[in-house]
Short mmCIF file of C-alpha atoms and ligand atoms in Angstrom, two decimals:
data_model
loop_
_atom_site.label_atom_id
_atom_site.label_comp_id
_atom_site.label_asym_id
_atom_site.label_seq_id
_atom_site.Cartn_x
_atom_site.Cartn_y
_atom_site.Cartn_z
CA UNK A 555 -96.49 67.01 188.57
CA UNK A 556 -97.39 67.11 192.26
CA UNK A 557 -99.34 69.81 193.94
CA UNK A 558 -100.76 70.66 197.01
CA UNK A 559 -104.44 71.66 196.69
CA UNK A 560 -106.32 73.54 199.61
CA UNK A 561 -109.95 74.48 199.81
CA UNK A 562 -110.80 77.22 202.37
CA UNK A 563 -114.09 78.78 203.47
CA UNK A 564 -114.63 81.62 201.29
CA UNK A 565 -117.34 81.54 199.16
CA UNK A 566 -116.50 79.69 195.55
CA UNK A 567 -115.89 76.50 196.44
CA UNK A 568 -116.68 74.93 192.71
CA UNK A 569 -113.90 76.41 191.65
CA UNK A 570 -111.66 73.68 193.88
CA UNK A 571 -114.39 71.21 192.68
CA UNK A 572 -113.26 72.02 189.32
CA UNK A 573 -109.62 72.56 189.86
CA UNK A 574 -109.35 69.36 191.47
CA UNK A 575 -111.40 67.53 188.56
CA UNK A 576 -109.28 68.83 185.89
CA UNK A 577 -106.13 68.14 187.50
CA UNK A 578 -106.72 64.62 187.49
CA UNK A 579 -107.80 63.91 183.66
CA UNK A 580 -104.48 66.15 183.74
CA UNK A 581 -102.78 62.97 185.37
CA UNK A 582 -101.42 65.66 188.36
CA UNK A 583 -100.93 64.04 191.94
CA UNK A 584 -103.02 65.91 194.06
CA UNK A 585 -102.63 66.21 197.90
CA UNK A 586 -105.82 68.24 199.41
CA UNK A 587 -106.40 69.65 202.36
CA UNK A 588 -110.33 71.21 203.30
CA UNK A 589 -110.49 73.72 205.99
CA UNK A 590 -113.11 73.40 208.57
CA UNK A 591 -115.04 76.48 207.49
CA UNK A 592 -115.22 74.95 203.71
CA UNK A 593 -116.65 71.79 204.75
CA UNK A 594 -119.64 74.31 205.45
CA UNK A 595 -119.55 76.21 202.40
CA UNK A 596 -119.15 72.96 200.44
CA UNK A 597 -122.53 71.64 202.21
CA UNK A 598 -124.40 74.61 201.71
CA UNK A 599 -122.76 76.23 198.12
CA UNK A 600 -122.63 72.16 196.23
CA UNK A 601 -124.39 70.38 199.04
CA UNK A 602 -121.93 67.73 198.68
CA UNK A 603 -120.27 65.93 201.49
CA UNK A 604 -116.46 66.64 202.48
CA UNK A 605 -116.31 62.80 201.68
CA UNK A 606 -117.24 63.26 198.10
CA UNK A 607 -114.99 66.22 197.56
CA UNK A 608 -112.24 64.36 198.79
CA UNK A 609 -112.70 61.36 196.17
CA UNK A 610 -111.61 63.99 193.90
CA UNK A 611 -107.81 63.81 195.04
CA UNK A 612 -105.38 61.54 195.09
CA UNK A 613 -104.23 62.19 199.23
CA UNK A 614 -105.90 64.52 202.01
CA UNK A 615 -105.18 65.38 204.91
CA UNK A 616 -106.99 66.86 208.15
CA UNK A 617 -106.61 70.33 208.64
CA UNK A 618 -105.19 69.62 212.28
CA UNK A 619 -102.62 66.77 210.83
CA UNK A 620 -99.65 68.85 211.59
CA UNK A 621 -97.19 65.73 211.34
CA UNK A 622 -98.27 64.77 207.68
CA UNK A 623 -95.32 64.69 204.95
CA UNK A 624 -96.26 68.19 203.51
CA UNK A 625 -95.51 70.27 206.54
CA UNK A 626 -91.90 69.37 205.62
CA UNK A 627 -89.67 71.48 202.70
CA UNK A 628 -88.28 67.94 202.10
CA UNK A 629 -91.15 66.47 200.69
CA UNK A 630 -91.27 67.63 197.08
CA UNK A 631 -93.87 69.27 195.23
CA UNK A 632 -94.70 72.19 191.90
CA UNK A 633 -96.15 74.05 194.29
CA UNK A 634 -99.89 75.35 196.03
CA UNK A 635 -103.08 76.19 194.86
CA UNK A 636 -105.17 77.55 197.56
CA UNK A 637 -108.91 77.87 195.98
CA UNK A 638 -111.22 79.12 197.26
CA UNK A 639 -109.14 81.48 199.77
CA UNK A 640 -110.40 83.21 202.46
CA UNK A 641 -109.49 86.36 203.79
CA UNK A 642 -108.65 84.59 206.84
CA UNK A 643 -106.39 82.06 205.50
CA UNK A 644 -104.51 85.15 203.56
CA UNK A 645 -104.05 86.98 206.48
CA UNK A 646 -102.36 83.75 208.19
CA UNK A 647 -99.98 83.01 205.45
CA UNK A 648 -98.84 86.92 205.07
CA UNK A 649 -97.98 86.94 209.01
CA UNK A 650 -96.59 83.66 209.14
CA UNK A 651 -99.18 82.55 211.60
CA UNK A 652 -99.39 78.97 210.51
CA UNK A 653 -101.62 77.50 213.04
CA UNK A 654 -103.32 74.63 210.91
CA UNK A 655 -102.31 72.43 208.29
CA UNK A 656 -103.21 75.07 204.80
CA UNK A 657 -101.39 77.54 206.34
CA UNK A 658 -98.36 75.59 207.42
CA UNK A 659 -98.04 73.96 203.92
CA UNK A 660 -98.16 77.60 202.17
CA UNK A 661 -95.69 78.40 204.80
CA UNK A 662 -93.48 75.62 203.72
CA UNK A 663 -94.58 76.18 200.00
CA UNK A 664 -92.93 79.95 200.55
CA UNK A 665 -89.93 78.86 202.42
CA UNK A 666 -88.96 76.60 199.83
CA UNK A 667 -89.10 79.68 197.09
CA UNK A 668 -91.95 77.30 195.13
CA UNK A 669 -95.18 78.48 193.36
CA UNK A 670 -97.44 79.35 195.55
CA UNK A 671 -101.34 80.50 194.01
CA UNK A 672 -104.18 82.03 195.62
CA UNK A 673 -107.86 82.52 194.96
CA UNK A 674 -109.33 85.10 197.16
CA UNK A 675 -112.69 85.93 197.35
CA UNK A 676 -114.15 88.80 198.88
CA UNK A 677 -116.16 91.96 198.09
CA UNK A 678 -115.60 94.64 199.04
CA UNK A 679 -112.30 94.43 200.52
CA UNK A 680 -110.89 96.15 203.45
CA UNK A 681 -107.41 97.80 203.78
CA UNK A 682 -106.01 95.05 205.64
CA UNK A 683 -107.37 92.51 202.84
CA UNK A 684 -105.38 95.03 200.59
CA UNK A 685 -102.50 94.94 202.17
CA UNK A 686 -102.04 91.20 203.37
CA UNK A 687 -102.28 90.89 199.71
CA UNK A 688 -100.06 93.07 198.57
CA UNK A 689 -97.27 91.65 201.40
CA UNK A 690 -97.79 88.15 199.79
CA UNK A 691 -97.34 89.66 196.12
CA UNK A 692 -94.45 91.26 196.87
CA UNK A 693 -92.83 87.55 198.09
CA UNK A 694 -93.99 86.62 194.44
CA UNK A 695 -97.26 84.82 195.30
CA UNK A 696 -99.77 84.63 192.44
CA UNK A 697 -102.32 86.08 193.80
CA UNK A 698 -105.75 85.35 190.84
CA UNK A 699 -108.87 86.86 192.68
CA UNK A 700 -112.35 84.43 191.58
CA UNK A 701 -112.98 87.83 188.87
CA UNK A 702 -114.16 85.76 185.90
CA UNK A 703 -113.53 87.97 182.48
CA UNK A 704 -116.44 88.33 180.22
CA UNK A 705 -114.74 88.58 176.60
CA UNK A 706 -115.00 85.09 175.99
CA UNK A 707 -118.75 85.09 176.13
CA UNK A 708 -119.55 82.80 178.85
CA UNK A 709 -123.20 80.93 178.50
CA UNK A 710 -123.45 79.79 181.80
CA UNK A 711 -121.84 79.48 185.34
CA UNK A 712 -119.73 76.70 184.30
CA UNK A 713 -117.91 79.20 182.03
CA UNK A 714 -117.29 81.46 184.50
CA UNK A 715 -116.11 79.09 187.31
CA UNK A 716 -113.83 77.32 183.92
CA UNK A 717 -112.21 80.97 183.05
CA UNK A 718 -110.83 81.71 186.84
CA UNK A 719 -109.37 77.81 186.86
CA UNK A 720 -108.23 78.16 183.41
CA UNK A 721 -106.18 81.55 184.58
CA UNK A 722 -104.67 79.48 187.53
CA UNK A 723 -103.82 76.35 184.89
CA UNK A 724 -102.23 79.05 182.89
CA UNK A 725 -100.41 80.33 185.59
CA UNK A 726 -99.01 76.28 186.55
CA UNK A 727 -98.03 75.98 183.11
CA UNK A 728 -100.70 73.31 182.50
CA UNK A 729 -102.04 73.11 179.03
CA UNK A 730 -106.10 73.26 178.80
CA UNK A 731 -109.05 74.80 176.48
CA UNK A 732 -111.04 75.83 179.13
CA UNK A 733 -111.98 78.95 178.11
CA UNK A 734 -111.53 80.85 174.50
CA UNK A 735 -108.43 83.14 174.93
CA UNK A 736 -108.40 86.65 173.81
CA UNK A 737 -108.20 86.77 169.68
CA UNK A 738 -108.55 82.78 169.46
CA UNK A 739 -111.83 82.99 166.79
C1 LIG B 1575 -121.36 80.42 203.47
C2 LIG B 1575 -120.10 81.16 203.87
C3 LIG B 1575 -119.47 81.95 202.94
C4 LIG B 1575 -118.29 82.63 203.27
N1 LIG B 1575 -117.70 83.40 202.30
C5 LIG B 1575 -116.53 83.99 202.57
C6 LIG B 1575 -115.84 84.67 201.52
O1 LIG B 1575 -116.29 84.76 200.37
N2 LIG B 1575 -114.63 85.19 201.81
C7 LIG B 1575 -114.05 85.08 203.05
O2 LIG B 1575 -112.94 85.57 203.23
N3 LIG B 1575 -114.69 84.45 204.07
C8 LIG B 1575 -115.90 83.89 203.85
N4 LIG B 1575 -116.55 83.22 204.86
C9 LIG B 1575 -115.99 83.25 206.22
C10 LIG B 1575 -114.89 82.20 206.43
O3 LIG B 1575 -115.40 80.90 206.24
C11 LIG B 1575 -114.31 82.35 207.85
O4 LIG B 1575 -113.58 83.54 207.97
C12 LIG B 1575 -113.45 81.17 208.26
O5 LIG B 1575 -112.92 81.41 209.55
C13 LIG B 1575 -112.31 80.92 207.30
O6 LIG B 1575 -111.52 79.86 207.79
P1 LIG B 1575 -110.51 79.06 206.84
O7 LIG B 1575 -109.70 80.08 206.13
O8 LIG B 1575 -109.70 78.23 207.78
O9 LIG B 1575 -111.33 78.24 205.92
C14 LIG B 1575 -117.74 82.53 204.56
C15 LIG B 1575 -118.39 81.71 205.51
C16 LIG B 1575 -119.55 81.03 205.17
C17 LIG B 1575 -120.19 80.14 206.19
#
């Protein structure tokens, strides 16, 4: 499997950490783009350098790399995982407005009719956040806000960061145990 993986500056950004750590003892090629804006959140949420985040994938990219192979529908991949996502970056891919290299691949990821999955984080949110969503739902993106679920009895932060990544695994038909499901004793 080969997927594109995109961190953007919302708040949240261990949950691409973790994404992106799973996915390889998953044996998944990973091709990872970091906005701008998360390199800050990543400093100041992990205080980890983009450099370090980026050892975590198998290709990246620059977010202003525009000629890279996955602006193109002809280079293949299962799809987009965009996670942490800002409101932002949502608003860009609903409108089209693909004026850097995450929204241009979602763009492409859309065009080509493959599986595209956002993270949004926000609180509250607005009527346009509402609605941008809503717009990409409707053109079947998987939208899986960072809303951990608390039925599984999570000890720690690590549990709640594992059930939002384990929803999106579940959602890329990747097999995990990341977080006790629902009548599992
Ligand atoms: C520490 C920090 C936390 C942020 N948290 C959020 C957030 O949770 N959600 C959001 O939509 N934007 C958040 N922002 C604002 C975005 O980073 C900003 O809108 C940025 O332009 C997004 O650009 P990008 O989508 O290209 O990463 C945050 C910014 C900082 C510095």
């Amino acid at each position: 499997m080969r997927l594109i993986v995109a961190i953007t500056g919302a708040s949240g950004v261990i949950y691409g950490k973790r994404l992106l750590r799973i996915l390889r003892e998953k044996n998944v090629e990973t091709h990872l783009i970091i906005s701008k804006a998360a390199e800050k959140v990543i400093a100041h949420e992990l205080e980890m350098a983009r450099e370090d985040m980026k050892k975590l994938a198998d290709h990246t990219y620059d977010m202003d790399d525009i000629s890279s192979p996955i602006v193109s529908g002809s280079f293949k991949t299962d799809g987009m995982i965009i996670i942490p996502c800002s409101m932002k970056t949502l608003a860009g891919i609903a409108h089209g407005y693909s004026d850097n290299l995450v929204l241009r691949a979602a763009d492409v990821t859309l065009k080509e009719k493959r599986k595209l999955i956002l993270v949004p984080r926000e609180t509250p949110l607005n009527v346009v956040h509402l609605r941008n969503m809503l717009a990409l739902a409707e053109q079947g993106v998987m939208i899986v806000p960072a809303m951990p679920a608390y039925y599984h009895k999570p000890e720690d932060i690590d549990d709640l960061v594992d059930f939002v990544v384990g929803r999106v695994l579940d959602l890329q038909g990747i097999e995990h145990t990341l977080y006790k499901r629902w009548g599992e004793s």
